[in-house]
Amino acid sequence: RPAILHPQVCDAAPLFVAVALVGFVLLAQKYIEICWRHPEGGGVVTVASEAFSPRMGLIGGLLISVSYFVTSAISSLSGVVYLGSLFPWLEEHVVSVAIGALLLLALINTVGIRESAVLALVMAAAAFVVNVGVIGATMLKLGPEGWGAMFDTVFGGAELGVPTLLVGYSSAWLAFSGLESISQ
């Protein structure tokens, strides 16, 4: 989602994505520890209940449920907006197509967890292939001079104020929130 981030922080967007990636790696390490400690599962509810109280487990479960819905809505909407750049007729129907995608996701989850997991795997594999293609095409198009100029721009020491830092980091972290929700 650097395209969403770019208008907020301009050329520093890759820097914020890299910083959020570090946070994501640390979060993944914490999930490894939680899975080791609680092989039966339970996630937020189990950990918060054990660490604090069952009431905190309930609150954690409620908050993560809200996170699922918000992340699903944002991901569906941004996905349709991105597809609209390839298929212009979608731009007129962004909200209705995003709602349709959410209903399809709900239907698949109703059918079964296995089907939902298979769909998530297929989508993740497709996203990986697309990302590798985009990175490869960008590398070829920019060439060594372009990559040098990009690194100079990103790491050139531009002054970023506190609001830009907060917006940049939170927007980059939002890009990883879908991954966090999938891990739940």
PDB file of C-alpha atoms in Angstrom, residues 11 21 24 33 35-36 43 55-56 59 65-66 74 76 80 82 103 107 110 118 130 148 153 155-156 158 174 181 183:
ATOM      1  CA  ASP A  11       9.350  10.170  -1.217  1.00  0.00           C
ATOM      2  CA  LEU A  21       8.573  -4.240   8.226  1.00  0.00           C
ATOM      3  CA  PHE A  24       6.151  -6.794  11.568  1.00  0.00           C
ATOM      4  CA  GLU A  33       6.435 -17.422  21.210  1.00  0.00           C
ATOM      5  CA  CYS A  35       2.214 -20.470  19.540  1.00  0.00           C
ATOM      6  CA  TRP A  36       4.920 -22.235  21.529  1.00  0.00           C
ATOM      7  CA  GLY A  43      -4.581 -15.974  20.356  1.00  0.00           C
ATOM      8  CA  ARG A  55     -12.563  -9.941  31.297  1.00  0.00           C
ATOM      9  CA  MET A  56      -9.423  -8.631  29.564  1.00  0.00           C
ATOM     10  CA  ILE A  59     -12.119  -7.188  25.641  1.00  0.00           C
ATOM     11  CA  SER A  65     -13.007  -8.860  16.017  1.00  0.00           C
ATOM     12  CA  VAL A  66     -13.446  -5.168  15.236  1.00  0.00           C
ATOM     13  CA  ILE A  74     -10.117  -1.417   4.037  1.00  0.00           C
ATOM     14  CA  SER A  76     -11.573  -4.849  -0.027  1.00  0.00           C
ATOM     15  CA  VAL A  80     -11.100  -2.582  -5.812  1.00  0.00           C
ATOM     16  CA  TYR A  82      -6.265  -0.745  -7.358  1.00  0.00           C
ATOM     17  CA  LEU A 103     -20.158 -10.753   1.113  1.00  0.00           C
ATOM     18  CA  LEU A 107     -19.962 -16.738   2.327  1.00  0.00           C
ATOM     19  CA  THR A 110     -19.574 -19.671   6.341  1.00  0.00           C
ATOM     20  CA  VAL A 118      -7.328 -22.331   0.737  1.00  0.00           C
ATOM     21  CA  VAL A 130       2.395  -9.914  -8.586  1.00  0.00           C
ATOM     22  CA  GLY A 148      20.879   5.152  -6.809  1.00  0.00           C
ATOM     23  CA  THR A 153      15.979  10.587  -2.224  1.00  0.00           C
ATOM     24  CA  PHE A 155      17.869   8.413   2.712  1.00  0.00           C
ATOM     25  CA  GLY A 156      18.954  11.928   1.729  1.00  0.00           C
ATOM     26  CA  ALA A 158      15.093  15.254   4.432  1.00  0.00           C
ATOM     27  CA  LEU A 174      -1.847  -0.308   8.350  1.00  0.00           C
ATOM     28  CA  SER A 181      -5.368 -10.351  10.923  1.00  0.00           C
ATOM     29  CA  SER A 183      -2.315 -14.710  11.337  1.00  0.00           C
TER      30      SER A 183
END
